[in-house]
Every structure is written in C-alpha cells, then in structure tokens.
Short mmCIF file of C-alpha atoms and ligand atoms in Angstrom, two decimals:
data_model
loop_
_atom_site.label_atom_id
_atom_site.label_comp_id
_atom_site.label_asym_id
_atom_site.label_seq_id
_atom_site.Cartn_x
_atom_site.Cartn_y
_atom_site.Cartn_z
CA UNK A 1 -0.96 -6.56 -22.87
CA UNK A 2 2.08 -8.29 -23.80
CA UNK A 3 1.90 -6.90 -27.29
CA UNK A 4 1.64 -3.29 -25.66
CA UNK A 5 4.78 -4.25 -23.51
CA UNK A 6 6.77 -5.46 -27.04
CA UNK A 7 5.78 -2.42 -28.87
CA UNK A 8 7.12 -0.15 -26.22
CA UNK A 9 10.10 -2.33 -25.63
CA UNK A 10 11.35 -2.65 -29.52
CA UNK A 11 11.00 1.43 -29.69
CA UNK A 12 13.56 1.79 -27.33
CA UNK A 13 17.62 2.09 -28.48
CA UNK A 14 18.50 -0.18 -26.48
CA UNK A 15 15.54 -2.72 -27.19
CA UNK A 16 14.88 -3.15 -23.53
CA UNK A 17 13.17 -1.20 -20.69
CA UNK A 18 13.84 -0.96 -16.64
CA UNK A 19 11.68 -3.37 -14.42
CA UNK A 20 9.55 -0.37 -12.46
CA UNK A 21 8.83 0.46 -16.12
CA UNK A 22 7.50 -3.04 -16.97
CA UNK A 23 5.98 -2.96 -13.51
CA UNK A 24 4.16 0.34 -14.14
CA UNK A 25 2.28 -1.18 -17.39
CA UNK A 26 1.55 -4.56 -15.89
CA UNK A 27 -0.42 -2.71 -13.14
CA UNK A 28 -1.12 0.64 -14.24
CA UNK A 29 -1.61 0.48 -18.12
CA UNK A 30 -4.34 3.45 -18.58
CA UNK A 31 -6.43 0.46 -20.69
CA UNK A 32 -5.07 -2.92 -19.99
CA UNK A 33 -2.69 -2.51 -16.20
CA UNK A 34 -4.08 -5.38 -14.21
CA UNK A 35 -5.35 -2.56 -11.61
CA UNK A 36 -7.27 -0.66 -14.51
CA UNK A 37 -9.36 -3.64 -15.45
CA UNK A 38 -13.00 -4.37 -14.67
CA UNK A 39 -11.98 -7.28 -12.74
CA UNK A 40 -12.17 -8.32 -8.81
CA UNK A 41 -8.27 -8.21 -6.93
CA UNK A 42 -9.16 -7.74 -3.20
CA UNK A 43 -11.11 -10.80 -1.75
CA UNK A 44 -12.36 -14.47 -2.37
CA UNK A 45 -13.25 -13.87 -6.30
CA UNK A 46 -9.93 -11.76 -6.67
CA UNK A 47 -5.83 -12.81 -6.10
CA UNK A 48 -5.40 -11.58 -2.87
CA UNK A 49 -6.51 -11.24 1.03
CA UNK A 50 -5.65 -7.85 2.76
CA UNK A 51 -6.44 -7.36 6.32
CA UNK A 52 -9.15 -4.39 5.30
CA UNK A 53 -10.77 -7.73 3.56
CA UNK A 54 -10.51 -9.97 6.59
CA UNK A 55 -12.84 -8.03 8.74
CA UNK A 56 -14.54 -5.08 9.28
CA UNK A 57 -13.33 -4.88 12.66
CA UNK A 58 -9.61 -3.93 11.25
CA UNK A 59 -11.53 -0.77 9.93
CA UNK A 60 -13.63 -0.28 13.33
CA UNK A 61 -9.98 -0.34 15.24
CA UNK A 62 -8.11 1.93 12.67
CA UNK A 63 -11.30 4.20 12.71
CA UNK A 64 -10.66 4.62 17.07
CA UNK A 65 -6.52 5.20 16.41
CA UNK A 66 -7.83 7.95 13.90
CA UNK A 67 -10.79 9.41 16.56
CA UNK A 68 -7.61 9.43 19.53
CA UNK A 69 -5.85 11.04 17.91
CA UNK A 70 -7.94 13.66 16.54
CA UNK A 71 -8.93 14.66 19.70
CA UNK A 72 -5.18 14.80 21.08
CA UNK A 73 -4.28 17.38 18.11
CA UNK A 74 -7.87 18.90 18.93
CA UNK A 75 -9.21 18.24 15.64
CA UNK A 76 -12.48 18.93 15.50
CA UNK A 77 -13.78 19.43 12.07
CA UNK A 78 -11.67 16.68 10.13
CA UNK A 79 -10.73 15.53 6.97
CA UNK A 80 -10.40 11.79 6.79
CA UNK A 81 -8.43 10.88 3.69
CA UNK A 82 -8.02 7.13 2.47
CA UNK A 83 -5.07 6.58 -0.95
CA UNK A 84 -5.17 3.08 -2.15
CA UNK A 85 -8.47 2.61 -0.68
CA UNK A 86 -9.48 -0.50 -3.03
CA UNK A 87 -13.08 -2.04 -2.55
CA UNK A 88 -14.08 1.13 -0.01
CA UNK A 89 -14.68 -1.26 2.39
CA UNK A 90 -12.48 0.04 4.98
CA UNK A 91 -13.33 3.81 4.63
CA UNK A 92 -17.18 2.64 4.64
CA UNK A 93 -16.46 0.61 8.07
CA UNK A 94 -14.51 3.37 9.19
CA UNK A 95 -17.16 5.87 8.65
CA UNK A 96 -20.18 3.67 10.34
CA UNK A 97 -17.71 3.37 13.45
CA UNK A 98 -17.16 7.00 13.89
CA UNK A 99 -20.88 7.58 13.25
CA UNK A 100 -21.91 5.09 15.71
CA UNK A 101 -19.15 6.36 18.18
CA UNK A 102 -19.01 10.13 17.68
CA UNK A 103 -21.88 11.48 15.66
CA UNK A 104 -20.73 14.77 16.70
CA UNK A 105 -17.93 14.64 14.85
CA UNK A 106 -18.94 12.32 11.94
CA UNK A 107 -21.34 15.27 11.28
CA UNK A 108 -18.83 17.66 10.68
CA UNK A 109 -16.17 15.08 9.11
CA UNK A 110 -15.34 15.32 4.89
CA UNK A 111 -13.91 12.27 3.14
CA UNK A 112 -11.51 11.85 0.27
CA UNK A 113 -10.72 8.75 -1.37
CA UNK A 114 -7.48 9.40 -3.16
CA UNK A 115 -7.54 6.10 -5.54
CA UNK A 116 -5.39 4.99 -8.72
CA UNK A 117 -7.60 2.61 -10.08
CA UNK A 118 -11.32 3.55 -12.16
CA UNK A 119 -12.62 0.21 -10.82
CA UNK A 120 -11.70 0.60 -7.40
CA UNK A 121 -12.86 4.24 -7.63
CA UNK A 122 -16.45 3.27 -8.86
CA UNK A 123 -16.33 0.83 -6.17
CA UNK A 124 -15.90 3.13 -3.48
CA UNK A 125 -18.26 5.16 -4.89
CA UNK A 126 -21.11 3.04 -4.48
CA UNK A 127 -19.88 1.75 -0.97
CA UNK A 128 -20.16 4.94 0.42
CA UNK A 129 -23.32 5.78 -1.76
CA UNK A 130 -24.86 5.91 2.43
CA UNK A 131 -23.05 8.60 3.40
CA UNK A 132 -24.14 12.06 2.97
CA UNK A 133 -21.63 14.24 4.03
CA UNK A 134 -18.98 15.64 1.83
CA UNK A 135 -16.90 13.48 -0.47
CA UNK A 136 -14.73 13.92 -2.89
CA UNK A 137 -12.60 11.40 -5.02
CA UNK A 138 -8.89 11.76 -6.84
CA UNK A 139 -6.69 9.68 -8.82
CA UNK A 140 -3.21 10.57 -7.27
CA UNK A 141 -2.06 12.06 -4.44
CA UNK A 142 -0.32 15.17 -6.41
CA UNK A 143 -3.73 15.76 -8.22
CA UNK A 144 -5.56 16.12 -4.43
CA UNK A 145 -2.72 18.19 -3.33
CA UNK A 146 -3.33 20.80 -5.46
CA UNK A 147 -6.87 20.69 -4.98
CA UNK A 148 -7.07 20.70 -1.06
CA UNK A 149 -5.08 21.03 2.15
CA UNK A 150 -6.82 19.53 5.23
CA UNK A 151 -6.71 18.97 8.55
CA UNK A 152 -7.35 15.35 9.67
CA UNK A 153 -5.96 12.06 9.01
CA UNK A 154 -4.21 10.54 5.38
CA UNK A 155 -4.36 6.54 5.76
CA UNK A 156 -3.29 3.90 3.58
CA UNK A 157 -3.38 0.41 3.97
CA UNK A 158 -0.86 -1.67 1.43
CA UNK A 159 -0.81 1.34 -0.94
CA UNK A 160 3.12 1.75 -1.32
CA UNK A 161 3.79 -2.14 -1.54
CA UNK A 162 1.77 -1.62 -5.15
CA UNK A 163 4.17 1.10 -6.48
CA UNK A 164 6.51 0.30 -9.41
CA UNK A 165 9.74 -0.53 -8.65
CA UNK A 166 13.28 -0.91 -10.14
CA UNK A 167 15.26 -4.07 -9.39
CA UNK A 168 19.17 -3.91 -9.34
CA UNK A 169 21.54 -6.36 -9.00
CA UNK A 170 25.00 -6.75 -7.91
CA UNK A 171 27.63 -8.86 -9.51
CA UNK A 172 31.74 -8.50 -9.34
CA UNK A 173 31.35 -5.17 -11.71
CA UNK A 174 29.20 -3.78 -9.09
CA UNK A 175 25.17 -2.94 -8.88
CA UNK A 176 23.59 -2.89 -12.37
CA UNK A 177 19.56 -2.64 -13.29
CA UNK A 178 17.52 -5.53 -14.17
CA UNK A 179 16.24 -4.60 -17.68
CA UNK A 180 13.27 -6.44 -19.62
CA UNK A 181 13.93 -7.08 -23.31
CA UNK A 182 12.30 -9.44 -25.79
CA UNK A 183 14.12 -13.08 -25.76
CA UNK A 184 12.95 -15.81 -27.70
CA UNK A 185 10.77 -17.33 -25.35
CA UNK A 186 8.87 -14.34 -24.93
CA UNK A 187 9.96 -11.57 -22.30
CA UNK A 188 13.24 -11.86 -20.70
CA UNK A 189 15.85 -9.97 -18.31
CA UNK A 190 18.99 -9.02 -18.66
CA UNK A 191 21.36 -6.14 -16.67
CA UNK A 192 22.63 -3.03 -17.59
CA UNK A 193 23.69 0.28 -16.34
CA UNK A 194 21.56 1.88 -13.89
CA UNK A 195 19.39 5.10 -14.86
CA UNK A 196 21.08 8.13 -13.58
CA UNK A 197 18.74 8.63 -10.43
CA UNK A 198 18.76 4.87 -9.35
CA UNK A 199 22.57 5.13 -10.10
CA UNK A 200 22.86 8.39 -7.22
CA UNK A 201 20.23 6.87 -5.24
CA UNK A 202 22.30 3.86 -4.91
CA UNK A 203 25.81 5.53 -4.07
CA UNK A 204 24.19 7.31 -1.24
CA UNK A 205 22.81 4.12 0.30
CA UNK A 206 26.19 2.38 0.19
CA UNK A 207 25.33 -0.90 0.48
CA UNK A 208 28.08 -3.68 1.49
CA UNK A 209 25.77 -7.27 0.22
CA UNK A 210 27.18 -9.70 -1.01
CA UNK A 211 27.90 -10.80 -5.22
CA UNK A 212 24.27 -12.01 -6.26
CA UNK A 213 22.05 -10.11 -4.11
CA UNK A 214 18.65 -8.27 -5.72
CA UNK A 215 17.08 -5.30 -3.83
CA UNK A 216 14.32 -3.33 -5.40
CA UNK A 217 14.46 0.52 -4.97
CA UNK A 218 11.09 2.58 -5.12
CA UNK A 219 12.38 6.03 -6.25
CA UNK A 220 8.62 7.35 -6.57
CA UNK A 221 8.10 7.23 -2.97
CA UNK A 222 9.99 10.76 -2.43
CA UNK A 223 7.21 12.53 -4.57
CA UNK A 224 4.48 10.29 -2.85
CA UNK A 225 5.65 11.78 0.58
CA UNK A 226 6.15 15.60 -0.65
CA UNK A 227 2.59 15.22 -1.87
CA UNK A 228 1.23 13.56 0.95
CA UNK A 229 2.57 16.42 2.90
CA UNK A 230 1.41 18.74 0.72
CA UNK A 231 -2.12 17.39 1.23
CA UNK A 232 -1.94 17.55 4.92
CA UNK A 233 -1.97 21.22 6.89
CA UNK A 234 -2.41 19.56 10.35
CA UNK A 235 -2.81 16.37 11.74
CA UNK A 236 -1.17 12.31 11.04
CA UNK A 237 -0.40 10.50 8.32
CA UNK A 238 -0.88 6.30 9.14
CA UNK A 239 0.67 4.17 6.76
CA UNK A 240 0.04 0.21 7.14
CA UNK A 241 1.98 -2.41 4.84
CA UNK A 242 4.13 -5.34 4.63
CA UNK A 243 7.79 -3.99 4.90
CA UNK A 244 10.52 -3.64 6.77
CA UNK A 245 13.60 -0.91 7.94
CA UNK A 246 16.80 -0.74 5.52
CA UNK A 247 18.96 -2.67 7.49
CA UNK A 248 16.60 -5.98 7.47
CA UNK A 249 14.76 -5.44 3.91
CA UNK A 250 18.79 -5.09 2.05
CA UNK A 251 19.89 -8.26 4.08
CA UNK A 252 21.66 -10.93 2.92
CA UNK A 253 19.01 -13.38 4.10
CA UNK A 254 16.34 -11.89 1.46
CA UNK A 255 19.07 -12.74 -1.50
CA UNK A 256 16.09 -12.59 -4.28
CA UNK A 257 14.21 -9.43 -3.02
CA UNK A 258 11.02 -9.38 -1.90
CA UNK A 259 9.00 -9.16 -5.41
CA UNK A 260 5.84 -11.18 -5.12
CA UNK A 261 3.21 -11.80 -7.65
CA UNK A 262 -0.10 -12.80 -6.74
CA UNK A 263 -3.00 -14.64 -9.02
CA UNK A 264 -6.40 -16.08 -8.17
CA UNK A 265 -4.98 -16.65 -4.56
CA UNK A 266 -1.49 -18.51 -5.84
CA UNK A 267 1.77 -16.49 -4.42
CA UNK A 268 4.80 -17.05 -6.95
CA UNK A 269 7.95 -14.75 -8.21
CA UNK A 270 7.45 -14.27 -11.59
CA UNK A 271 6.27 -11.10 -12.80
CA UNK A 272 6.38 -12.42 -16.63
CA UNK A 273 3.52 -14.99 -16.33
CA UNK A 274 -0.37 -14.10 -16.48
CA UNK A 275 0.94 -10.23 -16.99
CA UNK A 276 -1.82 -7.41 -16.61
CA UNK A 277 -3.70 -10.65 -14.54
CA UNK A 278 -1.80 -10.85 -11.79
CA UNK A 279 -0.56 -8.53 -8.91
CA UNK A 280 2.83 -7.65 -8.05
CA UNK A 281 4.38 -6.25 -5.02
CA UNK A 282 7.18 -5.60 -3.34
CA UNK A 283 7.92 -4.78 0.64
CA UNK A 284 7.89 -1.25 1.66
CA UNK A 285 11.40 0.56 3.17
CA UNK A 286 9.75 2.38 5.98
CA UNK A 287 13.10 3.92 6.26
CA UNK A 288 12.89 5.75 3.41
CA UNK A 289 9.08 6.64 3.84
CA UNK A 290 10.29 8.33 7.48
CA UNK A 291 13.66 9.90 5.38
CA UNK A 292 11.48 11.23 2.57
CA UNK A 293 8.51 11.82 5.41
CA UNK A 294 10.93 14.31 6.87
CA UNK A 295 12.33 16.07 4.60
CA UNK A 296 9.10 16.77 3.26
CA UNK A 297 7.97 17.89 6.56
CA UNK A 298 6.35 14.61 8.36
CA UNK A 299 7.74 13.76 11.46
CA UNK A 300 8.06 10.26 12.42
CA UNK A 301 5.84 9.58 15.86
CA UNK A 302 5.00 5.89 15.79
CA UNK A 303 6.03 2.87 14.45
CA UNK A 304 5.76 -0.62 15.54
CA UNK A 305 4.32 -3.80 14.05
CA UNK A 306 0.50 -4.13 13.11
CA UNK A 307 -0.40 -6.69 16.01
CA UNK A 308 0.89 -4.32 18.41
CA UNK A 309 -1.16 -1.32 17.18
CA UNK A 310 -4.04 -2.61 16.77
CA UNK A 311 -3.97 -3.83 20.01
CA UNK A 312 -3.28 -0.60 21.73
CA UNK A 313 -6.03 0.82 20.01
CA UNK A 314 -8.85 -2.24 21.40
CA UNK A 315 -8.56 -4.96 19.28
CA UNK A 316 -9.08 -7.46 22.05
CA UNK A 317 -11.74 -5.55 23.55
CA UNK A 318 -13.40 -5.68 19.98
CA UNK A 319 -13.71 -9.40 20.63
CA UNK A 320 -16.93 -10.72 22.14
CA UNK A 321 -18.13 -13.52 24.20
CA UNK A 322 -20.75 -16.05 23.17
CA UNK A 323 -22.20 -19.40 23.44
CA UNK A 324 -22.39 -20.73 19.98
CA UNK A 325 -21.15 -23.86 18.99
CA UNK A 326 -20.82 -23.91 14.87
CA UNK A 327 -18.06 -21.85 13.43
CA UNK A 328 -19.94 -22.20 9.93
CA UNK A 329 -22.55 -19.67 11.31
CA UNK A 330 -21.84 -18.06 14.04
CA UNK A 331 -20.83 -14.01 13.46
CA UNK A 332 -19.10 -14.00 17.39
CA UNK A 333 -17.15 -16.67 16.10
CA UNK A 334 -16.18 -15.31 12.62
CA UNK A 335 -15.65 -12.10 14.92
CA UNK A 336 -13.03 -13.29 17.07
CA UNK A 337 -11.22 -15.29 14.61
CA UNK A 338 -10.69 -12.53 12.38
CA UNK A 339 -9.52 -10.72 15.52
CA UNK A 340 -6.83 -13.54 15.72
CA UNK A 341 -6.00 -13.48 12.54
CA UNK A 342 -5.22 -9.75 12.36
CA UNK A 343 -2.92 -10.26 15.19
CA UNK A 344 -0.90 -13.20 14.66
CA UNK A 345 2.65 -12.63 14.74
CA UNK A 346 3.59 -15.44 12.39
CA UNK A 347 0.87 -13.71 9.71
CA UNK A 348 -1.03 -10.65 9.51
CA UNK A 349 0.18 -9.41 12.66
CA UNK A 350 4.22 -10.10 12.32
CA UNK A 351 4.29 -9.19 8.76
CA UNK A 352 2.85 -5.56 8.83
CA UNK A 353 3.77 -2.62 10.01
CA UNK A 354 2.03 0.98 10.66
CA UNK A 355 3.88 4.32 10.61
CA UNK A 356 2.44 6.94 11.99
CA UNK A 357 3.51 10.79 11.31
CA UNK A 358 2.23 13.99 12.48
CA UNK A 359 2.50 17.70 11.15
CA UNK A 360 1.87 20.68 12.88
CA UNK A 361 1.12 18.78 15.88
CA UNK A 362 4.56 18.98 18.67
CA UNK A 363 6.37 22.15 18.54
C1 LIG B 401 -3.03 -3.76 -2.79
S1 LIG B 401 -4.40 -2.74 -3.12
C2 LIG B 401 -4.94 -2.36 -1.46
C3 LIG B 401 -6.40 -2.06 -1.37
C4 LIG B 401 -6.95 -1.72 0.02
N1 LIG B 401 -6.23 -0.64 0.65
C5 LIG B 401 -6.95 -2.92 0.93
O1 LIG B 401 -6.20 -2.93 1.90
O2 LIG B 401 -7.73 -3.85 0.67
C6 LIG B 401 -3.60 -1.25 -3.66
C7 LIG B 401 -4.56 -0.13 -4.02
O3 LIG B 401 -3.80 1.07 -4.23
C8 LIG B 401 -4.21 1.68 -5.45
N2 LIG B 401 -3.06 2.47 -5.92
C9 LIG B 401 -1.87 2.02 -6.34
N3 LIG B 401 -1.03 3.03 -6.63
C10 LIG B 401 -1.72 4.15 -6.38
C11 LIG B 401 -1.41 5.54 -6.47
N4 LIG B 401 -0.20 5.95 -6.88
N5 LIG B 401 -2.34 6.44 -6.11
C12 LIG B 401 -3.56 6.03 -5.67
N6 LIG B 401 -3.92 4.73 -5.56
C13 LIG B 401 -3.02 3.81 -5.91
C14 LIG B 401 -4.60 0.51 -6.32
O4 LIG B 401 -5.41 0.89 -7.40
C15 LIG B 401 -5.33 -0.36 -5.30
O5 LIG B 401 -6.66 0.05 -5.13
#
C-alpha cells in the first residue's frame, strides 16, 4: 500500500498529494484501501465498535422511527434503503423487527443496500440471505440514483464520518492545505496552497480561528446529498454519526481537528502508521449536510442527539425486567446494558447525532 501511495505521490509536479487524496487510497484503494480488504473492521475481531454492533436493539429502535414515520407520510409500499451498511447487521435486525411488527407492510417492503466496500457487500449479502423479498445492492449512492427513485426511507449510520477529507491549516499567511509528500522517514506533511474548490469553499465559510488551528473540510458531501436526493421521490432521509454543527466542530477548543484513526480497537491520530490497516475518520458538519440537504431539495425536520432519539422512539421500553443474577449469561442483562450504553450521554449517546430530512412530505 505504501508503495502504491509513493508511486502516485512521485508522479505528481509537485511530488506531493492533498490529505482527502491520501485518505481516499488508505480506505478506498480498488485492491489494497483498508475498506476493500477481506478483513473484519466492525466488531470484536475488527478496529472498531459502532452502535449497529452493540446491539440489535439499536436496529429494532431505528426500524420503529422508520415504521412512524412511514405511516405519517402514508407510505405504504416502501423502499427501505441502508448506504454504509457494513456487516448487514442492522438492515437484517431492522427487517426481522418490521416483520415481526408489521408483516403487512414487510410484505410489500424492497431493500437496497447502497455499500462501498466488496467485503461488506458480500457480507450483507449473506445476512439477509433470509429474506425473500426484493433486494437489490449498489456501490455508491450516484450509481443507485440512476438506477431507482423510491419512496421510503435512506439511512445511514457512521457513513459520512468515513468519507475522505482535506485538512487545512492556518498560519500568519492565512489557511493553506496539508499535503503528503515523501520525507525521509517515510511519508510526511507539509502545506501548500489550497486546491481551487477547497480554496472557494473556504472564503465562503469565513472562518475567524486562531494561528495553528486544523479543520478538515469534506467537499464530497455536496454530491453525496444531490444523490441522496436524487434517490429519494418521497419520504426521510436519517443520518446517524459522530459530529457536530459548524460553530462547535471549527472551535478553537478542537485545535488539531477531529481526525481519528482506529486499529485492532487502539484510537490514535496518525493516519501514516499501519496505512490500508487501520480506519480513519473524521466528525461529520451536520451543517453542511442540512446546507447541501437543501439545496438539493431535503428539508431539515429533526435533529437532536442520538440518546434523545432513540429514546423517543422506545428505547427504554425495549428494556426488560428479569431475575437473573450473572451478567456473563444472562441475555436480559446483556439487553439492558446495551440499552445503557446506547444512551449514555458521556458515550454513545452524547457523541452522536441523527438528522432527519423529509421530501415531498410538508407542503
Ligand atoms: C464506519 S463503517 C459503518 C458500518 C455500519 N453502518 C455500522 O454502523 O456498523 C462505514 C461503512 O460505509 C461504507 N462506505 C464508505 N464510503 C461509502 C460510500 N461513498 N458509499 C457507500 N458506502 C460507503 C464503508 O465501506 C463501510 O461499510
């Protein structure tokens, strides 16, 4: 991989290429990106936890958000679309919960699985091997767009945190890009001018941080939400990640960004160790994803932090009362503790957030 990375890097003029293009190799290399590879990421025998991997009852509750609201836009032969969708697991528990809860509608629902990855596609594949309704699979969200336009749901769960980013930086000149180049120890960054789009992008922010201060910039998620709303003809798009609104992700207090790299379960900050092995990921600017959201046609209807969301759609009923006395085996136990987990504000809980858009729903 890093050999692949050199190559590209010493046929460039300037010997050197932008972080989100180092980024996009490192995870998305068609043969060697660390999300490409045969190899387990979500889970105990992979780098990282999500909440989808906690417990199936995170799917159960998203899977009665996506049912109410269904039936408040009168919905009634849906589309259920999942992008990101990793192991499957969630779509699979989503799909047993609707079954179980509506079998009226999970006879007449179709599924999409809208997924980057080969692995994680194959995955999915065989955890929804069950289900024999229709199903369909894509490997971008532009490539389903032009395929399909459907009425339903489109929901993600840390799918834009995993997009490549670029990094800039300021200093007493003013913002410039991080850059990776070759050094003598092996990959190294240095700044330089912006690319013309990040340069734009930038100017009509108009940041006032202070000398020193890194921000990363995702410029891919304006095509992301003109295809998502491409995709969708009627209904909600729910987007769950770790992020934040401008105003507290470009502060000050995060002086370093929010880049985070993740391997076998160890969180660190440097994207230039274990690369094509290791995750990286940044927080999602939820203002931007309602900005681009609307201009693309989404209109903002819901946002508010995980814990509170899953709670107003059952969570704590979801919990269940029992006698047992060893948390090694009991399943009430494991039940309820994952039910914690998912909505503890100092973790899971506090650290997400879900968006939720509509189109063609309110006049
Ligand atoms: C951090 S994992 C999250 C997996 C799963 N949603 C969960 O919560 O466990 C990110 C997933 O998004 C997929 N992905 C990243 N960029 C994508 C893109 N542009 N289109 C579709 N899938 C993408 C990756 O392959 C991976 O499966």
């Amino acid at each position: 991989m890093i050999e692949l990375i050199r190559e590209e890097i010493e046929s460039q003029p300037g010997k050197a290429i932008t972080f989100a293009r180092f980024m996009e190799l490192a995870l998305y290399h068609d043969t060697h990106g660390y999300y490409m590879v045969e190899q387990p990421k979500v889970g105990k025998a992979g780098d990282f936890y999500t909440s989808a991997s906690v417990h199936p009852v995170f799917a159960e509750t998203i899977a009665d958000a996506v049912l109410a609201l269904w039936e408040e836009a009168d919905i009634t032969s849906p589309v259920l679309v999942e992008i990101g969708g990793g192991t499957g697991a969630v779509c699979r528990h989503m799909l047993e919960r609707i079954r179980a809860c509506k079998p009226e509608i999970y006879k007449e629902l179709t599924v999409i699985l809208i997924e980057a990855s080969p692995y994680h596609r194959k995955m999915q594949q065989e955890a929804l091997q069950w289900h024999e309704g229709p199903k369909r699979w894509y490997s971008s969200v532009n490539e389903a767009a032009k395929q399909e336009k459907i009425e339903g749901v489109i929901f993600s769960n840390e799918w834009l945190d995993a997009f490549p980013v670029h990094i800039v930086e300021k200093n007493k000149s003013g913002w410039q890009e991080v850059w990776v180049r070759v050094g003598e120890d092996g990959l190294e960054e240095c700044l330089g001018e912006m690319t013309p789009a990040l340069g734009e992008y930038l100017r009509g922010l108009n940041l006032k941080l202070p000398i020193g201060m890194r921000i990363e910039i995702n410029l891919a998620m304006e095509q992301a939400a003109q295809d998502v709303s491409c995709l969708l003809k009627k209904g909600f798009v729910i987007t769950i990640d770790y992020g934040d609104l401008q105003e507290e992700l470009y502060h000050p207090s995060r002086k370093n960004g929010t880049l985070m790299c993740y391997h076998r379960h160890q969180a660190h900050t440097n994207p230039y160790l274990n690369i094509g092995e290791q995750d990286l990921t940044t927080h999602v600017n939820f203002s931007a994803w309602k900005e681009y959201g609307e201009k693309a046609g989404l209109q903002e209807i819901g946002y508010m932090r995980q814990d509170r969301f899953l709670m107003r759609n059952g969570l704590l009923h979801k919990a269940v009362a029992h006698m047992d006395r060893d948390p090694f085996t009991s399943v009430a136990m494991k039940r309820n503790r994952a039910i914690q987990q998912l909505i503890d504000p100092a973790g899971l809980g506090g650290r997400f957030w879900v968006m939720v858009q509509g189109k063609g729903i309110r006049e």
